[in-house]
Short mmCIF file of N, CA and C and ligand atoms in Angstrom, two decimals:
data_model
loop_
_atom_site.label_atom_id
_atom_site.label_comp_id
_atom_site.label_asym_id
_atom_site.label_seq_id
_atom_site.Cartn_x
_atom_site.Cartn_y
_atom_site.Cartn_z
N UNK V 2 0.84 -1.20 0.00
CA UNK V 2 0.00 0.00 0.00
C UNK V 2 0.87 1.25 0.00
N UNK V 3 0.81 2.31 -0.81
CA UNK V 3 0.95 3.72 -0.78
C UNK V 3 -0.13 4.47 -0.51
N UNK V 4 0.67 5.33 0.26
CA UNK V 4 -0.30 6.35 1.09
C UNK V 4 0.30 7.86 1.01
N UNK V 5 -0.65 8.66 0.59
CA UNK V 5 -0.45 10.15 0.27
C UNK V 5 -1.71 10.94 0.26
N UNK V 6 -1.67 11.92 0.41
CA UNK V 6 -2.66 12.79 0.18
C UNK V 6 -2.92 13.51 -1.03
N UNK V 7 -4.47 13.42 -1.06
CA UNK V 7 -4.38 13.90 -2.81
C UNK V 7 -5.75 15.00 -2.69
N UNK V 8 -5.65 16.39 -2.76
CA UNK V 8 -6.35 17.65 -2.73
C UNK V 8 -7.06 17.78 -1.26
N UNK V 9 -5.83 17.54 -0.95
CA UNK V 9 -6.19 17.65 1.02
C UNK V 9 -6.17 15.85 1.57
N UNK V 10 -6.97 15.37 0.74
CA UNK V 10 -7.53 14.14 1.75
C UNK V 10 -6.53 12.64 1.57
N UNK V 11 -6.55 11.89 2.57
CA UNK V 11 -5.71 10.83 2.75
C UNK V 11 -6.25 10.04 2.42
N UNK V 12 -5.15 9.22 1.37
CA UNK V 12 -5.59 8.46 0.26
C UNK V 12 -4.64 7.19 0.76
N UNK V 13 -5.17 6.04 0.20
CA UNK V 13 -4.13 4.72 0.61
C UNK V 13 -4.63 3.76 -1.09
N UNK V 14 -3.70 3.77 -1.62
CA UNK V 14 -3.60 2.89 -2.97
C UNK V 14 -2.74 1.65 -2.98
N UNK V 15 -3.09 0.51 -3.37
CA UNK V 15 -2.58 -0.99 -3.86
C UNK V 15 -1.58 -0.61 -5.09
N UNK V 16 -1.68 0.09 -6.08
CA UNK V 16 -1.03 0.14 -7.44
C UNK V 16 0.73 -0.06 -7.38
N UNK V 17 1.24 -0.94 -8.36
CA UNK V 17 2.27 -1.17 -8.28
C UNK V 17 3.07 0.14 -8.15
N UNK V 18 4.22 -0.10 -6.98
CA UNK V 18 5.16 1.48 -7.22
C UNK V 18 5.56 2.30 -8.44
N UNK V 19 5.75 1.03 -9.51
CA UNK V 19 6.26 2.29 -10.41
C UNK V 19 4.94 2.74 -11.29
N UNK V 20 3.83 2.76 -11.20
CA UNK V 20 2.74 2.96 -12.04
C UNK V 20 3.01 4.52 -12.12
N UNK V 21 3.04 4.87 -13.10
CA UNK V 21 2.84 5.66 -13.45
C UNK V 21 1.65 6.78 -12.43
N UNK V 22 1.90 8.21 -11.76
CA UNK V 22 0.91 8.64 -11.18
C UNK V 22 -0.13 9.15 -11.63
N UNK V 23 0.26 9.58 -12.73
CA UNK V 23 -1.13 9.99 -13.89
C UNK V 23 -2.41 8.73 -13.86
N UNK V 24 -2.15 7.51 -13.94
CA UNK V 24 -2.59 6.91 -14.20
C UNK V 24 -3.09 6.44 -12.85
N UNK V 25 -2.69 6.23 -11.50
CA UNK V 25 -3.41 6.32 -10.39
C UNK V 25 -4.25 7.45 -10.16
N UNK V 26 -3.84 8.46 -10.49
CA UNK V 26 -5.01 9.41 -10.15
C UNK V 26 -6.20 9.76 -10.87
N UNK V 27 -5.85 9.51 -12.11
CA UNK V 27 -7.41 9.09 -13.12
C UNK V 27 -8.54 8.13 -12.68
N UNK V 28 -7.38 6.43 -12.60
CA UNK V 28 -7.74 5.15 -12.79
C UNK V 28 -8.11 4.75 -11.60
N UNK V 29 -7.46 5.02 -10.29
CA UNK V 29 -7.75 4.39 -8.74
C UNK V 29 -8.24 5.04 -8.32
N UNK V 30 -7.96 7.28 -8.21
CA UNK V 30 -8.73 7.87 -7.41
C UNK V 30 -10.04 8.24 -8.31
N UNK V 31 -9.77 8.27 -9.65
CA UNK V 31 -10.98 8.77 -9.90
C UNK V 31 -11.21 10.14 -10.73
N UNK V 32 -9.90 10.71 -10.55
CA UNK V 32 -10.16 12.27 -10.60
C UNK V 32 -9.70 12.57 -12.67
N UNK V 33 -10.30 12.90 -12.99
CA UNK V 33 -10.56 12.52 -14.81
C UNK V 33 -9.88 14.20 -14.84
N UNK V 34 -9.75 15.29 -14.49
CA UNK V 34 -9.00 16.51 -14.79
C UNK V 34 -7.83 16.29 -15.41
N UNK V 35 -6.87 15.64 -15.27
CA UNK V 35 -5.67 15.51 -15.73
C UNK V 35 -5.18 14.29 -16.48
N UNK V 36 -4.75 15.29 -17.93
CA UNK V 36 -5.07 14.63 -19.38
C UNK V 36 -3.81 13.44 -19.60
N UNK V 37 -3.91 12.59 -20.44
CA UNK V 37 -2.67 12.15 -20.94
C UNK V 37 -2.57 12.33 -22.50
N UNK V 38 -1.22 12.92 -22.57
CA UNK V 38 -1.15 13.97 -23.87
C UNK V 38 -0.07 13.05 -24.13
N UNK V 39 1.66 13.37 -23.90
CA UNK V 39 2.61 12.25 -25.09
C UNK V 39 3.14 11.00 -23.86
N UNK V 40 2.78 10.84 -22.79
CA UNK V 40 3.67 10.33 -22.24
C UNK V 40 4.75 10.10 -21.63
N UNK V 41 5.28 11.22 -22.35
CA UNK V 41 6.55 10.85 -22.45
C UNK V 41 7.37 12.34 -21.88
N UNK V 42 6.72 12.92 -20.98
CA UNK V 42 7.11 14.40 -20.01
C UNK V 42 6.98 15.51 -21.14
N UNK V 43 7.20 15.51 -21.94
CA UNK V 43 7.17 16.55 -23.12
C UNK V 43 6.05 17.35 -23.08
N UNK V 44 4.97 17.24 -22.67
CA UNK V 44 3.94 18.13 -23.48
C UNK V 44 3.25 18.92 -22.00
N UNK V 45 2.95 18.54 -21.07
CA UNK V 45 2.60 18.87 -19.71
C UNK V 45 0.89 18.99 -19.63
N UNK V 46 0.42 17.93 -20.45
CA UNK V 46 -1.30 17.84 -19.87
C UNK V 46 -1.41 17.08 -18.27
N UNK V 47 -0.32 16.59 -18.74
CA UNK V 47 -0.84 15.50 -16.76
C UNK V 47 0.31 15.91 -15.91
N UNK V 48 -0.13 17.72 -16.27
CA UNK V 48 0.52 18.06 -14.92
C UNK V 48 -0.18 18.32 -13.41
N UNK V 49 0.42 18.03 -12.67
CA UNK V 49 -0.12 18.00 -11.57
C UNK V 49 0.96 18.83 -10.13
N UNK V 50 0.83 19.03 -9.17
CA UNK V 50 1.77 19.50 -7.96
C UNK V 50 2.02 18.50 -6.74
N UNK V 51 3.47 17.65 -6.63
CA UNK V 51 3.53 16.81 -5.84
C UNK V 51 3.93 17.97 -5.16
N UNK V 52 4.03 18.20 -3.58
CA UNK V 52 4.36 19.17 -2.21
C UNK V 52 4.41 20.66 -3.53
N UNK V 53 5.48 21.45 -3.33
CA UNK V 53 5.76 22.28 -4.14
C UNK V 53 5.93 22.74 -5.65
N UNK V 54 6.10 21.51 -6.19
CA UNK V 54 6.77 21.33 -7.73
C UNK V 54 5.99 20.89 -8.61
N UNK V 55 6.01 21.68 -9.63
CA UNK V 55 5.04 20.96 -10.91
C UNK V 55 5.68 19.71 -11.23
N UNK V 56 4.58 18.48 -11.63
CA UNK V 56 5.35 17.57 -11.99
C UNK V 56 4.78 16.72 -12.98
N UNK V 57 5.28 16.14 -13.76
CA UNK V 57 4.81 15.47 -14.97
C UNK V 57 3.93 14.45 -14.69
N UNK V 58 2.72 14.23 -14.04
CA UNK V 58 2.77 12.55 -14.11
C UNK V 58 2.43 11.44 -14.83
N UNK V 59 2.53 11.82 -15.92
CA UNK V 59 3.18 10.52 -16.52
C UNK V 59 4.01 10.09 -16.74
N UNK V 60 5.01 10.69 -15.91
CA UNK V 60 6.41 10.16 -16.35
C UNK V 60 7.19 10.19 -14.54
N UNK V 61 6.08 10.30 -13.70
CA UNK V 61 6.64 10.22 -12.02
C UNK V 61 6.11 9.13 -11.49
N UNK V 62 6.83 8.41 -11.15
CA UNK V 62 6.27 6.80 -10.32
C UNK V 62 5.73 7.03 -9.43
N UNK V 63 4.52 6.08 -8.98
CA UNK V 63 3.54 6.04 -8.03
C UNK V 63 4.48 6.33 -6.16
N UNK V 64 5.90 5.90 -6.63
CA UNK V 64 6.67 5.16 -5.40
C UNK V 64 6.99 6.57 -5.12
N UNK V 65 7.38 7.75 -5.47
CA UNK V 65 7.89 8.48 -5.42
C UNK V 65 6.93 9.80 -4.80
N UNK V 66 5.91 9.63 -4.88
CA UNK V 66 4.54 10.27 -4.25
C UNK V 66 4.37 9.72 -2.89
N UNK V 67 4.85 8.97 -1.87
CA UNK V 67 4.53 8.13 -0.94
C UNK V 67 4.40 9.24 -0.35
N UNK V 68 3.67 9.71 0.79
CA UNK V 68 3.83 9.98 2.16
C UNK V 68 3.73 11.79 1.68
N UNK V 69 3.51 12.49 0.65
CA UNK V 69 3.65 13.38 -0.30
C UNK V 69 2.45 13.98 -0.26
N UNK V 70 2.13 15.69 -0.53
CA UNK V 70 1.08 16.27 -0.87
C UNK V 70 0.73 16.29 -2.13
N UNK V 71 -0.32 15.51 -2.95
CA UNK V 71 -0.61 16.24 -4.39
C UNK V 71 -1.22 16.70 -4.52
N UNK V 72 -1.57 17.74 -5.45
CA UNK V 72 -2.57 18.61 -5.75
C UNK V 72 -2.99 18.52 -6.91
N UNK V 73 -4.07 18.19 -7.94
CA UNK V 73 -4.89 18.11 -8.69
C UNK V 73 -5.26 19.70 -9.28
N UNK V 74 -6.15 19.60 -10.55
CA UNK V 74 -7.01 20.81 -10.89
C UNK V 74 -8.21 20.40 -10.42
N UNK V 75 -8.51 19.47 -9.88
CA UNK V 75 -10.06 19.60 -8.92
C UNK V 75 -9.96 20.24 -7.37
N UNK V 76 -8.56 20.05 -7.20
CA UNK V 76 -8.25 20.83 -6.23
C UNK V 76 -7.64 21.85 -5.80
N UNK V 77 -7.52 22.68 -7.08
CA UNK V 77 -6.77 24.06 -6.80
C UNK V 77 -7.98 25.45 -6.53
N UNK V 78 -9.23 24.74 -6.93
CA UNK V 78 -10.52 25.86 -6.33
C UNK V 78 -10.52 25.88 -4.59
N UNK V 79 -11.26 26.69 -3.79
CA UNK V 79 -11.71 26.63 -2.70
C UNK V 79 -13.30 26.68 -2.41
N UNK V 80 -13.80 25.01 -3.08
CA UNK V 80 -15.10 25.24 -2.86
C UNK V 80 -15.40 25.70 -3.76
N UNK V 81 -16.84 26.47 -3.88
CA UNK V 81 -16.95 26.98 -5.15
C UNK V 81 -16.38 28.20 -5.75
N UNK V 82 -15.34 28.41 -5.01
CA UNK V 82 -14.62 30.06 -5.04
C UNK V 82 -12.84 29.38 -6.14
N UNK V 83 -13.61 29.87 -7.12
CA UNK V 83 -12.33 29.34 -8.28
C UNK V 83 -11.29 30.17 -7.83
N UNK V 84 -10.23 29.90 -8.17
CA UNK V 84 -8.90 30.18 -8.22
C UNK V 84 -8.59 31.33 -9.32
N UNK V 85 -7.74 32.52 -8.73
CA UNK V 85 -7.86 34.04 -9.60
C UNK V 85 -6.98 32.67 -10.94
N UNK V 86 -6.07 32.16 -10.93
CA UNK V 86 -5.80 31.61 -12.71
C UNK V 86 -7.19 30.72 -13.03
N UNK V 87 -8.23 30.16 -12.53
CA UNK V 87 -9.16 29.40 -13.33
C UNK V 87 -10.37 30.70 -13.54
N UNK V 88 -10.18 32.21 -12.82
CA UNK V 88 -11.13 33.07 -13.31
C UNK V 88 -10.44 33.52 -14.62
N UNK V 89 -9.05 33.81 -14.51
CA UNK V 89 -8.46 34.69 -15.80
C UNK V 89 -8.60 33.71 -16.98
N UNK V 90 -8.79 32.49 -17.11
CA UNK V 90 -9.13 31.56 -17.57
C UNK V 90 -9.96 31.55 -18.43
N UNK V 91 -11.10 31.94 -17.61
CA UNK V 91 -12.62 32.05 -18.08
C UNK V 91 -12.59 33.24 -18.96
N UNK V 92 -12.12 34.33 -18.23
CA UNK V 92 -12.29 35.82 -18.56
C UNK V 92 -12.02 36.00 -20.53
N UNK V 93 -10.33 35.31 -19.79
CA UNK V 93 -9.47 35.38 -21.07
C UNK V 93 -10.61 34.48 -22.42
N UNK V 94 -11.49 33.52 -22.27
CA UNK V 94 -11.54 32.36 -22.82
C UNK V 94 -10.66 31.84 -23.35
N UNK V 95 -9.69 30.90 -22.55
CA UNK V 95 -8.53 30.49 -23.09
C UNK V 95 -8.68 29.36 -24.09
N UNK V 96 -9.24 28.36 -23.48
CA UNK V 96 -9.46 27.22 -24.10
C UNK V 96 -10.24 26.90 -25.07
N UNK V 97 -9.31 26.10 -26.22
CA UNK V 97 -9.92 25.59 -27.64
C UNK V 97 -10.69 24.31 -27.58
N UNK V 98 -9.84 23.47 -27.70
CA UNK V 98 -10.69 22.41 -26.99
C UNK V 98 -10.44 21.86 -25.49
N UNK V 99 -10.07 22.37 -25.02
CA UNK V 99 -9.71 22.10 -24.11
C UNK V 99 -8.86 21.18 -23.08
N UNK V 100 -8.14 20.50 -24.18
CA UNK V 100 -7.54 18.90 -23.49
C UNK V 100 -6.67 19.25 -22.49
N UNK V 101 -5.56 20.30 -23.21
CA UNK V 101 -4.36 20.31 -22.91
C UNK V 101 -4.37 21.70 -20.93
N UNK V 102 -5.54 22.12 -21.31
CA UNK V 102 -5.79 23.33 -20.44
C UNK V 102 -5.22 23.26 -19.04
N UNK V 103 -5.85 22.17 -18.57
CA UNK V 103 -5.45 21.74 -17.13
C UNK V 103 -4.16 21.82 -16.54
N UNK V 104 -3.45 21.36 -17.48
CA UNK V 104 -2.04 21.52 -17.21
C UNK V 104 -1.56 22.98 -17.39
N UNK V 105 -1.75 23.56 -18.03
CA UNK V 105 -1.32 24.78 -18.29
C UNK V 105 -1.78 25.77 -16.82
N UNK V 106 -2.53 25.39 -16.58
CA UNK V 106 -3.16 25.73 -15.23
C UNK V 106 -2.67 25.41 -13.67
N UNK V 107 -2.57 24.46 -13.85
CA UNK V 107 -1.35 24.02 -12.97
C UNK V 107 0.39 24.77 -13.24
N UNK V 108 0.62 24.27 -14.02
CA UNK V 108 2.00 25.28 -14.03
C UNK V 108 1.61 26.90 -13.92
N UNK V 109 1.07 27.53 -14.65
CA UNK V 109 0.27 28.86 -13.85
C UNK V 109 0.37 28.74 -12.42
N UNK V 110 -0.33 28.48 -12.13
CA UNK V 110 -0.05 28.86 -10.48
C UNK V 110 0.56 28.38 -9.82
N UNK V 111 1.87 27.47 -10.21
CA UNK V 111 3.15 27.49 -9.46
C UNK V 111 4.10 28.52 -9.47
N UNK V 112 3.94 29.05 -11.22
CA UNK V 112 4.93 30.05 -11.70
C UNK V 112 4.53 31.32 -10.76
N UNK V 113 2.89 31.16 -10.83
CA UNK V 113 2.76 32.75 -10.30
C UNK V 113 3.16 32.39 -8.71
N UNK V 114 3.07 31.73 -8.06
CA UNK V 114 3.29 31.42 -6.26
C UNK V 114 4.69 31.74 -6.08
N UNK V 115 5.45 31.69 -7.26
CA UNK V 115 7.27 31.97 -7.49
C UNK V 115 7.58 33.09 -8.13
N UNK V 116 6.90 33.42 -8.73
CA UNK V 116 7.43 35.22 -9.86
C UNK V 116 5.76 35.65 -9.64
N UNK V 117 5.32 36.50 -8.85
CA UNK V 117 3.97 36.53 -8.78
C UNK V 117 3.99 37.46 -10.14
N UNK V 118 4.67 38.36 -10.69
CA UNK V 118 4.60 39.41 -11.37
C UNK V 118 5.29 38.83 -13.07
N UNK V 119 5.49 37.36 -13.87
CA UNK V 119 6.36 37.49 -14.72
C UNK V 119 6.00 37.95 -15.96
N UNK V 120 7.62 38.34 -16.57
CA UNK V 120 7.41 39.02 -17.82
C UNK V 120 7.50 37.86 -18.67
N UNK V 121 6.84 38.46 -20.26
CA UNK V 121 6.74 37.65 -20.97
C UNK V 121 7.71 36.32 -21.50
N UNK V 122 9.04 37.06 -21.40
CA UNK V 122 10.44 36.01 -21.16
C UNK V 122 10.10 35.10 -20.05
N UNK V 123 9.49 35.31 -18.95
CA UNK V 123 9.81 34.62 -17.83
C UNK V 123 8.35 33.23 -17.92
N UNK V 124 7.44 33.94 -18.67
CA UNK V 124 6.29 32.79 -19.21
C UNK V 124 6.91 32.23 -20.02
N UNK V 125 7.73 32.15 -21.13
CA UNK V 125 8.42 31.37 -22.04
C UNK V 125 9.21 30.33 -21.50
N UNK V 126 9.93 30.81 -20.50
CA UNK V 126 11.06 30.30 -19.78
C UNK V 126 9.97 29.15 -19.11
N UNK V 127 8.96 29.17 -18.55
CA UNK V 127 8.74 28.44 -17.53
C UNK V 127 7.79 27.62 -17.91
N UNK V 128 6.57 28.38 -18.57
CA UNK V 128 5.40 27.38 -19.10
C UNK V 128 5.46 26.80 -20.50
N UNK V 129 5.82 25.59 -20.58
CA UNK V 129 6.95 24.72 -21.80
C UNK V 129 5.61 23.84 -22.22
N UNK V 130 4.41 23.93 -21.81
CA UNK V 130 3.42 22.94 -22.35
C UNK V 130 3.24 23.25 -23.71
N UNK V 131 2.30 22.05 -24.29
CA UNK V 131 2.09 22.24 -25.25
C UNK V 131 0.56 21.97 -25.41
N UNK V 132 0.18 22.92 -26.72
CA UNK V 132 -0.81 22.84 -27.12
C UNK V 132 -1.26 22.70 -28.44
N UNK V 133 -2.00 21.94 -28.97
CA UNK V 133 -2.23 21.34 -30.33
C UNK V 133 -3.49 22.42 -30.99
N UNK V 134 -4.22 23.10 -30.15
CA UNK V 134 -5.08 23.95 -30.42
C UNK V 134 -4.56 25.26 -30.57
N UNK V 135 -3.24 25.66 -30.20
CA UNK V 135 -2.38 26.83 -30.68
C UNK V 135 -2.66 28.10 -29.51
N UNK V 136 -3.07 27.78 -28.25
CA UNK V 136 -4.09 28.80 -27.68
C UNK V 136 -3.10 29.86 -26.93
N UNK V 137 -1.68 29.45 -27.11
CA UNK V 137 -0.61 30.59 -26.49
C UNK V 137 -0.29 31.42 -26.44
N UNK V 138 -1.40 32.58 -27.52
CA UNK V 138 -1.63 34.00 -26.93
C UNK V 138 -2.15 34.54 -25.92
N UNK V 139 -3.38 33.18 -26.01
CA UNK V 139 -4.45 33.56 -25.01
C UNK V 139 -4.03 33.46 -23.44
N UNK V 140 -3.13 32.11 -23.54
CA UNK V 140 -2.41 32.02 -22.20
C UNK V 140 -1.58 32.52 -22.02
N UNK V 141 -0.98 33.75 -22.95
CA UNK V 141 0.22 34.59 -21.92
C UNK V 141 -1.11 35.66 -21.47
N UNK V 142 -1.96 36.47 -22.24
CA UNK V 142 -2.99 37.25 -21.50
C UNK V 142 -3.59 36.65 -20.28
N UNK V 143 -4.11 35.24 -20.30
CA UNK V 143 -4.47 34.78 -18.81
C UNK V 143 -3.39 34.78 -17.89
N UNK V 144 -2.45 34.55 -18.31
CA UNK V 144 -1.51 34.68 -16.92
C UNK V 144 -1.05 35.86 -16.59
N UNK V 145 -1.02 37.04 -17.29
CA UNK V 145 -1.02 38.28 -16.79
C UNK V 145 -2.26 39.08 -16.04
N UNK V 146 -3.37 38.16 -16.50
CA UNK V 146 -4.77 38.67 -16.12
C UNK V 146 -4.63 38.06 -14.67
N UNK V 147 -4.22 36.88 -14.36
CA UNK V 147 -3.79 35.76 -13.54
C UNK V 147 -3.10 36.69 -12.07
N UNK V 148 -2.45 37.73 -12.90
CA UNK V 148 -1.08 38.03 -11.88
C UNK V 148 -1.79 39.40 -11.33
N UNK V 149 -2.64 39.69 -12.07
CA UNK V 149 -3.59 41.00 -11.69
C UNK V 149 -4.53 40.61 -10.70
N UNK V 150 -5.22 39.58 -10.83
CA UNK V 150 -6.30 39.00 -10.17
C UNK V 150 -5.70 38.51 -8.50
N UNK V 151 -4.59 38.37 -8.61
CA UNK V 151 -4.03 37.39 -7.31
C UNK V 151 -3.59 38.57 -6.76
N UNK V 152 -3.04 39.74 -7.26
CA UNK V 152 -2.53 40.83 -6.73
C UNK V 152 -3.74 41.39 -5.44
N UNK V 153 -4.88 41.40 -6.52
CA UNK V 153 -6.21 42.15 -5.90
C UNK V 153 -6.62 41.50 -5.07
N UNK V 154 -6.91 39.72 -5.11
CA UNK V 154 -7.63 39.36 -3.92
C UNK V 154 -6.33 39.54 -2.90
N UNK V 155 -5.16 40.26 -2.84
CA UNK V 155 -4.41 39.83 -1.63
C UNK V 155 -4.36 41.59 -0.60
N UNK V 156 -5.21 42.34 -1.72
CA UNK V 156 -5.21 43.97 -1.23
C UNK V 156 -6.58 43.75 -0.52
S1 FES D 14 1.27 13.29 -20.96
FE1 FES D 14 2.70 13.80 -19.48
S2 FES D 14 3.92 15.32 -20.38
FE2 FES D 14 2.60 14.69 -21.97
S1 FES D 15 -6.89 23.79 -26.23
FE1 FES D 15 -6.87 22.06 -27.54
S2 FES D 15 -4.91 21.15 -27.18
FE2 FES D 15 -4.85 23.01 -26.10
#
């Protein structure tokens, strides 16, 4: 058994250690938000936040999450009070079709919790996902809308 917490709550899973965590958190917990795009760390749909760090999971072993905080996009709202990046989100209408979104969302609000303020170099530098729907204008405006919004709820 592995045991971790996953969007607050304590979770205990059977799945072999190296399973893939993308695939426990779809397949065992349930939680369908986070996509699988190449597999293979490259593209960042099944990103997710083990303790601090964005992290790929499809490409992070189940073993390596033990005893660990993760955080989900079902769990980056508070309740029904969305998160200032899932309002700039909306605002912006970022999303085409939406596969790849989640992830992009997740790295968003790690970047902003670390550079609350970045410049457009510093979104290049950091948010490396990819998107097949092309929507990466829209997401440098949400994440500046992102960095406005988090500013305000903190005044
Ligand atoms: S599915 Fe994990 S990085 Fe593409
Ligand atoms: S919105 Fe379709 S892949 Fe990004």
């Amino acid at each position: 058994m592995i045991k971790f917490k996953i969007n607050g709550t304590v979770t205990e899973v059977k799945d072999d250690p190296e399973t893939p965590l993308l695939w426990v958190i779809r397949d065992t917990v349930g939680l369908k938000g986070t996509k699988f795009g190449c597999g293979k760390a490259f593209c960042g749909a099944c990103s997710v936040h083990v303790e601090d760090q964005v992290v790929r999971s499809c490409s992070f072993p189940l073993k390596y999450a033990a005893g660990k905080s993760i955080t989900t996009i079902e769990g980056i709202s508070n309740g029904q009070k969305l998160h200032p990046v899932q309002k700039a989100w909306i605002e912006e209408q970022v999303p085409q079709c939406g596969y790849c979104q989640s992830g992009f969302i997740m790295s968003t609000v790690k970047l902003l919790e670390k550079n609350p303020n970045p410049s457009d170099k510093d979104i290049n530098n950091s948010i490396t996902n990819l998107c097949r729907c092309g929507t990466y204008s829209r997401v440098r405006k949400a994440i500046h809308k992102s960095a406005e919004l988090i500013k305000k709820e903190q005044n």
